[in-house]
Coordinates of C-alpha atoms and ligand atoms in Angstrom, one line a residue:
M24 CA -3.1 -3.3 13.8
E25 CA -6.2 -3.3 15.4
Y26 CA -6.1 0.8 16.0
K27 CA -7.5 2.4 19.5
V28 CA -9.4 5.8 19.2
L29 CA -10.7 7.3 21.6
V30 CA -14.0 9.2 22.5
V31 CA -14.9 11.6 24.9
E32 CA -18.3 12.6 25.1
D33 CA -21.2 13.4 27.4
S34 CA -24.2 12.9 25.9
R35 CA -24.8 8.9 26.4
P36 CA -26.8 8.3 23.9
F37 CA -24.5 9.9 20.9
R38 CA -21.5 8.2 22.8
R39 CA -22.8 4.7 22.2
L40 CA -23.8 6.1 18.9
L41 CA -19.4 6.2 18.1
E42 CA -18.8 3.7 19.4
A43 CA -20.6 1.3 17.2
E44 CA -19.7 3.2 14.1
I45 CA -16.2 2.8 16.0
R46 CA -16.3 -0.7 15.8
K47 CA -17.8 -1.1 12.8
A48 CA -15.3 0.0 11.3
G49 CA -13.1 -2.2 12.4
Y50 CA -11.5 -0.4 15.8
I51 CA -11.0 -0.1 19.2
P52 CA -13.4 2.1 21.0
C53 CA -12.2 3.6 24.3
I54 CA -15.1 5.9 26.4
A55 CA -15.1 8.2 27.9
D56 CA -17.0 10.6 29.5
S57 CA -15.9 13.8 30.8
I58 CA -12.3 15.3 30.7
E59 CA -11.7 13.7 34.4
Q60 CA -12.2 9.7 33.3
A61 CA -10.5 10.9 30.1
E62 CA -7.1 11.6 31.6
K63 CA -8.0 8.4 34.2
I64 CA -6.8 6.6 29.8
L65 CA -4.6 8.4 29.7
N66 CA -2.6 8.0 32.1
Q67 CA -3.1 4.9 31.3
E68 CA -2.1 4.7 26.8
T69 CA -1.7 7.6 24.8
D70 CA -1.8 5.1 22.0
F71 CA -4.4 6.2 19.6
L72 CA -5.4 6.1 16.3
C73 CA -7.0 9.8 17.1
A74 CA -9.3 11.2 19.2
I75 CA -12.8 12.1 18.9
L76 CA -13.8 14.7 21.1
D77 CA -16.9 16.3 22.1
Y78 CA -15.6 20.3 22.7
C79 CA -18.3 20.5 25.1
L80 CA -18.5 19.4 28.1
P81 CA -19.4 19.1 31.7
D82 CA -16.2 20.2 32.8
G83 CA -14.8 21.9 30.2
Q84 CA -17.1 24.6 28.5
D85 CA -14.6 25.8 26.0
G86 CA -12.3 22.7 24.4
E87 CA -10.2 22.2 26.6
I88 CA -10.3 18.4 26.5
I89 CA -8.3 19.5 22.5
D90 CA -5.6 20.6 24.5
V91 CA -5.5 17.5 26.7
C92 CA -5.5 15.6 23.5
L93 CA -2.5 17.5 21.5
S94 CA -0.3 18.2 24.1
L95 CA 0.3 14.0 24.0
N96 CA 0.2 14.3 20.1
I97 CA -2.4 13.4 19.8
K98 CA -4.8 13.3 16.6
V99 CA -8.2 15.4 17.3
I100 CA -11.1 15.6 15.1
V101 CA -13.8 17.1 17.0
L102 CA -17.5 16.8 17.4
T103 CA -19.3 20.2 17.9
A104 CA -23.2 20.7 18.7
M105 CA -21.3 24.2 18.0
M106 CA -21.0 25.7 14.8
D107 CA -20.9 29.2 14.3
A108 CA -18.3 30.7 12.1
R109 CA -15.8 31.1 16.1
T110 CA -16.1 28.6 17.3
R111 CA -15.1 26.2 13.8
E112 CA -11.4 29.3 14.0
R113 CA -11.1 28.1 16.9
V114 CA -10.5 24.5 16.3
L115 CA -9.0 24.4 13.4
A116 CA -6.6 26.8 14.7
K117 CA -5.7 23.7 17.4
T118 CA -4.5 22.4 14.3
V119 CA -7.1 19.4 14.8
I120 CA -7.4 17.0 12.1
D121 CA -10.7 17.6 11.1
Y122 CA -14.3 18.6 13.2
I123 CA -17.8 17.5 13.1
P124 CA -21.1 19.3 12.8
K125 CA -23.4 17.6 15.3
D126 CA -26.0 18.3 13.5
S127 CA -28.0 15.3 12.9
P128 CA -27.1 11.6 14.4
S129 CA -26.3 10.6 10.9
C130 CA -23.4 13.5 11.4
V131 CA -21.4 9.8 12.8
S132 CA -21.2 8.0 8.8
S133 CA -18.3 10.6 8.2
I134 CA -16.3 8.9 10.7
A135 CA -15.2 5.2 9.1
P136 CA -14.4 6.5 6.1
L137 CA -12.0 9.3 7.8
L138 CA -10.4 6.0 10.6
N139 CA -9.5 4.4 7.1
R140 CA -7.6 7.0 5.5
L141 CA -6.1 7.8 8.7
E142 CA -4.1 4.4 8.9
K143 CA -4.1 3.8 4.9
N144 CA -2.3 7.3 5.4
H145 CA 0.8 5.7 7.5
Q146 CA 1.5 3.6 3.7
H147 CA 1.8 6.8 1.2
H148 CA 4.8 8.6 1.6
V149 CA 4.4 12.2 -0.2
L150 CA 6.5 13.9 -1.9
V151 CA 5.9 18.3 -1.1
V152 CA 7.5 20.2 -3.9
D153 CA 8.5 24.1 -3.5
D154 CA 11.4 26.2 -3.3
S155 CA 10.1 28.7 -0.4
L156 CA 10.7 26.9 2.7
T157 CA 8.2 28.2 4.1
A158 CA 5.3 26.8 2.4
R159 CA 7.5 23.6 2.3
R160 CA 7.2 23.6 6.8
Y161 CA 3.4 24.7 6.0
V162 CA 2.0 21.7 3.8
R163 CA 4.2 19.6 5.4
S164 CA 2.7 20.2 9.4
L165 CA -0.4 19.4 7.5
L166 CA 0.4 16.9 5.8
E167 CA 2.1 15.1 9.4
R168 CA -0.4 15.8 11.7
Q169 CA -3.1 13.6 9.0
Y170 CA -0.3 10.4 9.8
L171 CA 1.4 10.8 6.4
N172 CA 5.5 10.1 5.5
V173 CA 6.7 13.4 4.0
L174 CA 9.5 14.3 1.7
E175 CA 10.0 17.6 0.5
A176 CA 12.4 18.8 -2.9
Q177 CA 13.2 22.3 -3.8
N178 CA 12.8 22.9 -7.5
G179 CA 11.7 20.0 -10.2
Q180 CA 14.6 19.3 -10.6
E181 CA 15.3 18.0 -7.4
A182 CA 11.8 16.7 -7.4
L183 CA 11.7 13.5 -10.6
A184 CA 15.5 12.8 -8.9
M185 CA 13.4 11.7 -6.0
V186 CA 10.7 10.0 -7.9
R187 CA 13.0 8.1 -10.0
R188 CA 15.1 7.2 -6.3
D189 CA 12.3 6.4 -4.2
K190 CA 10.4 4.3 -5.3
R191 CA 7.6 5.2 -1.7
I192 CA 6.8 7.9 -3.7
S193 CA 2.6 7.6 -4.0
L194 CA 2.3 11.2 -3.6
V195 CA 4.0 15.0 -5.1
I196 CA 2.8 18.6 -4.5
T197 CA 3.9 20.7 -5.8
D198 CA 3.8 24.6 -6.4
Y199 CA 3.2 26.0 -9.4
T200 CA 6.1 29.5 -9.8
M201 CA 9.3 27.9 -9.1
P202 CA 13.0 28.8 -10.8
E203 CA 14.6 27.5 -13.8
M204 CA 11.4 25.1 -13.6
D205 CA 7.7 25.5 -13.5
G206 CA 5.2 23.7 -11.6
V207 CA 3.3 22.4 -14.6
S208 CA 6.9 21.1 -16.0
V209 CA 7.5 19.4 -12.9
V210 CA 4.4 16.9 -14.2
K211 CA 4.6 16.8 -17.5
A212 CA 7.5 15.1 -16.9
L213 CA 6.4 12.5 -14.0
R214 CA 3.9 12.0 -15.8
K215 CA 6.5 10.5 -18.4
L216 CA 8.4 8.7 -15.1
K217 CA 4.7 6.9 -13.3
T218 CA 1.4 6.2 -14.8
D219 CA -2.2 7.5 -12.8
G220 CA -2.2 4.1 -10.8
Q221 CA 1.7 5.3 -9.5
L222 CA 1.6 8.4 -9.0
A223 CA -1.0 11.2 -7.4
I224 CA -0.7 14.8 -8.1
I225 CA -1.6 17.6 -7.0
G226 CA -0.7 21.8 -7.6
L227 CA -1.3 24.6 -6.2
S228 CA -0.2 28.3 -6.9
G229 CA -0.9 31.4 -5.8
E230 CA 0.0 33.1 -9.2
E231 CA -4.3 35.1 -10.7
D232 CA -4.0 33.2 -13.7
S233 CA -6.5 31.3 -14.7
S234 CA -6.1 29.1 -16.4
L235 CA -3.4 27.4 -14.7
T236 CA -6.7 25.2 -13.3
A237 CA -6.9 23.6 -16.1
R238 CA -3.2 23.5 -17.3
F239 CA -2.2 21.6 -14.1
L240 CA -4.9 19.2 -15.1
K241 CA -4.4 18.6 -18.8
A242 CA -0.3 18.1 -17.8
G243 CA -1.9 15.2 -15.8
A244 CA -1.9 16.6 -12.4
N245 CA -4.9 14.6 -10.1
D246 CA -5.9 18.0 -8.4
F247 CA -5.2 21.9 -8.5
L248 CA -5.6 24.1 -4.8
A249 CA -5.1 27.9 -5.1
K250 CA -3.2 29.6 -2.6
P251 CA -4.0 30.4 -0.3
F252 CA -6.8 27.6 0.5
N253 CA -8.4 26.9 3.8
Q254 CA -7.2 23.7 6.3
E255 CA -10.2 22.0 5.3
E256 CA -10.3 22.6 1.3
F257 CA -6.6 21.0 1.3
Y258 CA -7.9 18.2 3.8
C259 CA -11.6 17.9 1.2
R260 CA -8.4 17.2 -2.0
L261 CA -6.3 15.2 -0.2
H262 CA -7.9 12.7 1.0
S263 CA -10.0 12.3 -2.4
T264 CA -7.1 12.0 -4.4
L265 CA -5.5 9.8 -2.0
N266 CA -8.5 7.7 -2.2
A267 CA -9.2 7.6 -6.1
L268 CA -4.9 6.4 -5.8
D269 CA -6.3 3.4 -3.4
T270 CA -8.9 2.4 -5.1
E271 CA -6.8 1.9 -8.9
R272 CA -4.1 0.8 -7.3
R273 CA -6.5 -2.6 -5.0
L274 CA -8.0 -2.8 -8.6
F275 CA -4.7 -2.7 -10.2
N276 CA -3.9 -5.3 -7.7
M277 CA -7.1 -7.9 -8.5
A278 CA -6.8 -7.3 -12.2
N279 CA -3.1 -8.5 -11.9
T280 CA -2.4 -11.1 -8.9
D281 CA -3.3 -14.3 -8.3
Y282 CA -5.8 -13.9 -5.6
L283 CA -5.6 -17.0 -3.6
T284 CA -1.4 -16.0 -3.3
Q285 CA -0.1 -12.2 -4.2
V286 CA 2.0 -12.8 -6.8
W287 CA 1.5 -12.3 -10.5
N288 CA -1.2 -14.0 -12.3
R289 CA -0.5 -15.8 -15.7
R290 CA -1.6 -12.1 -17.5
Y291 CA 0.5 -9.5 -15.8
F292 CA 3.5 -11.9 -16.2
F293 CA 2.7 -12.4 -19.8
E294 CA 2.0 -8.6 -20.5
H295 CA 5.2 -7.0 -18.4
P296 CA 7.4 -5.1 -21.2
H297 CA 10.3 -7.0 -18.8
T298 CA 8.7 -10.1 -20.3
R299 CA 8.2 -9.6 -23.7
S300 CA 10.8 -6.6 -25.0
H301 CA 14.1 -8.2 -23.7
K302 CA 18.2 -7.8 -24.1
G303 CA 20.0 -10.5 -23.5
P304 CA 20.3 -13.9 -22.1
R305 CA 17.9 -14.3 -19.2
N306 CA 16.8 -16.6 -16.7
L307 CA 13.7 -18.3 -16.1
A308 CA 12.5 -21.7 -14.0
L309 CA 9.2 -23.7 -14.2
I310 CA 8.2 -24.9 -10.7
D311 CA 5.4 -26.6 -10.2
I312 CA 4.6 -29.0 -6.4
D313 CA 5.1 -33.6 -7.0
H314 CA 2.3 -35.6 -6.2
F315 CA 0.0 -32.2 -4.4
K316 CA -2.9 -34.1 -5.2
K317 CA -2.3 -36.4 -2.7
I318 CA -1.6 -33.3 -0.4
N319 CA -5.7 -32.5 -1.4
D320 CA -6.7 -36.3 -1.1
Q321 CA -5.6 -36.5 1.9
F322 CA -5.6 -32.9 4.1
G323 CA -8.0 -30.7 2.1
H324 CA -8.1 -28.3 -0.4
H325 CA -8.2 -26.0 2.2
I326 CA -4.6 -27.7 3.2
G327 CA -3.9 -27.6 0.0
D328 CA -4.1 -23.5 -0.4
I329 CA -1.7 -23.0 3.1
T330 CA 0.6 -25.1 1.4
L331 CA 0.1 -22.9 -2.3
I332 CA 0.4 -19.5 0.1
E333 CA 3.5 -20.5 2.5
L334 CA 5.5 -22.3 -1.9
A335 CA 4.5 -18.5 -2.8
K336 CA 5.3 -17.0 0.4
M337 CA 8.6 -18.8 -0.2
M338 CA 9.9 -18.2 -4.2
K339 CA 9.1 -14.4 -3.0
R340 CA 12.1 -14.8 -0.3
Y341 CA 14.4 -16.5 -2.1
F342 CA 13.4 -14.0 -5.6
P343 CA 13.0 -10.8 -4.5
E344 CA 14.2 -9.2 -7.7
G345 CA 12.8 -11.7 -10.1
M346 CA 9.3 -11.8 -11.4
V347 CA 7.3 -14.4 -9.5
A348 CA 3.8 -15.6 -11.1
R349 CA 1.1 -18.4 -10.8
F350 CA 0.5 -19.7 -13.8
G351 CA -2.4 -21.6 -12.4
G352 CA -2.5 -25.0 -10.1
E353 CA 0.2 -25.5 -8.4
E354 CA 3.1 -24.3 -11.4
F355 CA 4.8 -20.9 -10.6
C356 CA 7.1 -19.8 -12.8
I357 CA 10.0 -17.2 -11.9
L358 CA 11.6 -14.6 -14.2
Y359 CA 14.9 -13.8 -13.1
G360 CA 17.8 -11.6 -14.5
N361 CA 20.8 -12.6 -16.9
D362 CA 23.0 -14.5 -13.6
E363 CA 22.5 -18.0 -14.4
L364 CA 24.6 -19.9 -11.7
G365 CA 22.9 -17.3 -9.4
F366 CA 19.6 -18.7 -10.4
V367 CA 20.1 -22.0 -10.0
R368 CA 22.3 -22.2 -7.0
R369 CA 18.9 -20.4 -5.2
L370 CA 16.7 -22.4 -6.9
E371 CA 18.5 -25.7 -5.9
A372 CA 18.9 -23.2 -2.5
M373 CA 14.9 -23.1 -2.3
R374 CA 14.8 -26.7 -3.6
E375 CA 16.7 -28.4 -0.8
E376 CA 15.3 -26.2 2.4
L377 CA 11.1 -27.1 1.3
E378 CA 13.0 -30.7 1.2
K379 CA 13.5 -30.8 4.8
T380 CA 10.7 -29.0 6.0
V381 CA 8.2 -30.1 8.1
W382 CA 4.1 -28.4 7.2
S383 CA 1.8 -28.3 10.6
P384 CA -0.6 -26.8 9.6
Y385 CA -4.0 -27.5 11.1
D386 CA -2.3 -30.4 13.3
K387 CA -1.6 -32.0 10.0
T388 CA 1.8 -32.8 9.3
F389 CA 4.4 -33.5 6.3
S390 CA 6.3 -32.4 3.8
I391 CA 6.6 -31.0 -0.5
T392 CA 8.8 -31.6 -2.6
I393 CA 9.0 -29.6 -6.4
S394 CA 10.3 -30.2 -9.3
I395 CA 12.3 -27.5 -11.1
G396 CA 12.2 -26.8 -15.2
M397 CA 15.5 -24.3 -16.3
V398 CA 16.5 -22.2 -19.0
H399 CA 18.6 -20.1 -18.9
A400 CA 18.9 -18.0 -23.3
D401 CA 18.8 -15.2 -25.6
A402 CA 15.0 -15.9 -26.7
H403 CA 10.9 -14.6 -26.5
I404 CA 9.3 -15.4 -23.6
D405 CA 7.0 -17.9 -25.5
E406 CA 10.4 -20.0 -26.2
L407 CA 11.5 -19.1 -22.6
V408 CA 8.8 -21.3 -20.8
Q409 CA 8.1 -24.0 -23.6
R410 CA 12.7 -25.0 -23.6
A411 CA 11.2 -25.2 -19.2
D412 CA 8.4 -26.7 -20.1
W413 CA 10.7 -29.6 -21.2
C414 CA 12.6 -29.4 -18.6
L415 CA 10.0 -29.8 -15.7
Y416 CA 8.8 -33.2 -17.5
Q417 CA 11.6 -35.0 -17.7
A418 CA 12.8 -33.8 -13.7
K419 CA 9.3 -34.8 -13.6
A420 CA 9.3 -38.7 -15.4
G421 CA 13.3 -38.1 -14.0
G422 CA 11.6 -39.4 -10.4
R423 CA 10.9 -35.7 -9.0
N424 CA 12.5 -33.2 -6.1
Q425 CA 15.1 -32.5 -8.7
L426 CA 16.3 -29.3 -11.1
I427 CA 16.8 -30.1 -14.4
Q428 CA 18.6 -27.4 -16.2
D429 CA 17.8 -26.4 -20.2
S430 CA 21.4 -27.6 -21.7
Q431 CA 20.3 -26.5 -26.1
T432 CA 22.3 -24.0 -27.1
D433 CA 21.1 -20.5 -27.3
L434 CA 19.1 -19.2 -30.1
V435 CA 19.3 -15.1 -30.9
S436 CA 15.9 -14.1 -30.2
Ligands
GH3_515 P1 3.0 -34.1 -9.7 O1 4.0 -34.7 -9.4 O2 2.8 -35.0 -11.1 O3 2.2 -33.3 -10.6 O4 1.6 -34.3 -9.5 P2 0.2 -33.4 -9.0 O5 -0.2 -34.3 -7.7 O6 1.2 -32.4 -8.5 O7 -0.2 -32.8 -10.5 P3 -1.7 -33.4 -10.7 O8 -2.2 -32.0 -12.3 O9 -2.1 -34.2 -10.6 O10 -2.7 -32.4 -9.9 C1 -2.7 -31.3 -9.2 C2 -3.2 -30.8 -8.3 O11 -4.1 -29.9 -8.2 C3 -4.9 -30.8 -8.7 C4 -6.5 -29.8 -8.1 O12 -7.0 -30.2 -7.2 C5 -5.1 -29.4 -7.8 N1 -5.0 -27.4 -7.8 C6 -5.9 -27.1 -8.7 N2 -5.6 -25.4 -8.2 C7 -5.9 -25.7 -6.8 C8 -6.2 -24.9 -5.2 O13 -6.0 -23.4 -6.0 N3 -5.3 -25.8 -4.4 C9 -5.8 -26.0 -4.0 N4 -5.6 -26.5 -3.0 N5 -5.9 -27.0 -4.6 C10 -4.9 -26.7 -5.9
MG516 MG1 2.2 -30.7 -9.3

């Protein structure tokens, strides 16, 4: 999705600079040089990621444009050349996202990271843990102003239950002083459930206790803020915590997913605890495209790549709760629960859908088929793969486009 950013700035060189910076960051700038011109744009559209507003404009020298945008629920970043304490207070009192001092042309360089952060915030769900309703509501308002999705818990137990249940929660902001379970204990319990890359945690406290920062951090929090905090400090810490979390997740994905098809890679598959340890029988299938080399030879490697991507999507669609991995080349593996009949039915349905599908990327028209080797057994992963591989070999030898099931008696591992 391409987001639009409204810019209202009367200085022509600065306007140019902002426009170039916003475009470079991947957003669409909509430019006005006065409140009057901005209102004309706002009569047509209001769906902006945010507005970047000059505090002092020819037809409103005292931040009037800020109220115009806020009244339309547009998030606001203020540019100001007047950095006196009074202006700063007044700007921040207006529920804006941030202000950027216009002290040099380089100040625009902070805009791209801020826009990226706002865009990415849509994906994050933040759980605010505090027994005080007023405190929860205040933190909620700060978070929602930056497009974060907010959930609330009144105590530690409730928070833990929510984090266990709701996989979307990526950040917990917890107060220290709460009945029954204090914030540090909440952090310790959360860290038993989630790693740094899965969940970020920020501690808060209004206590005078100087040891609290260290206690929160040692328990596994990513950061700590003493109350009362000002909005700017809160946003700085929030952004650095979320940026670190996003980087960690990006690195995790780069290390563990297949770059082309975005399914898990071979290493992740074999190292995953679910793969290594198991209780009882489970299903595993090895899937290989038939005569895939011909697709490459006939239509080019690029079309081959598209085929692999589409097949991977199809496997994720058929087996959303299974673990789909690319083992290499055009061979994929699916590890999938214990329901043998259900697994076979879905594999057959996928094989049949594929057989009937006509692919037509870039005006090329063709179909592909797959061969499948499948095993259901209570056995170590290496044995499952070996047995499925033998079945796959038989499927190929038997004419391809078919599923062969392992019929050996289960060996208890
Ligand atoms: P079979 O039915 O026996 O499996 O025949 P096949 O042609 O599918 O198998 P073969 O092992 O002979 O060829 C596999 C081909 O897959 C050769 C290789 O160029 C191609 N391949 C492997 N990885 C990729 C990739 O990432 N992209 C593309 N486009 N092709 C790939
Ligand atoms: Mg093949």
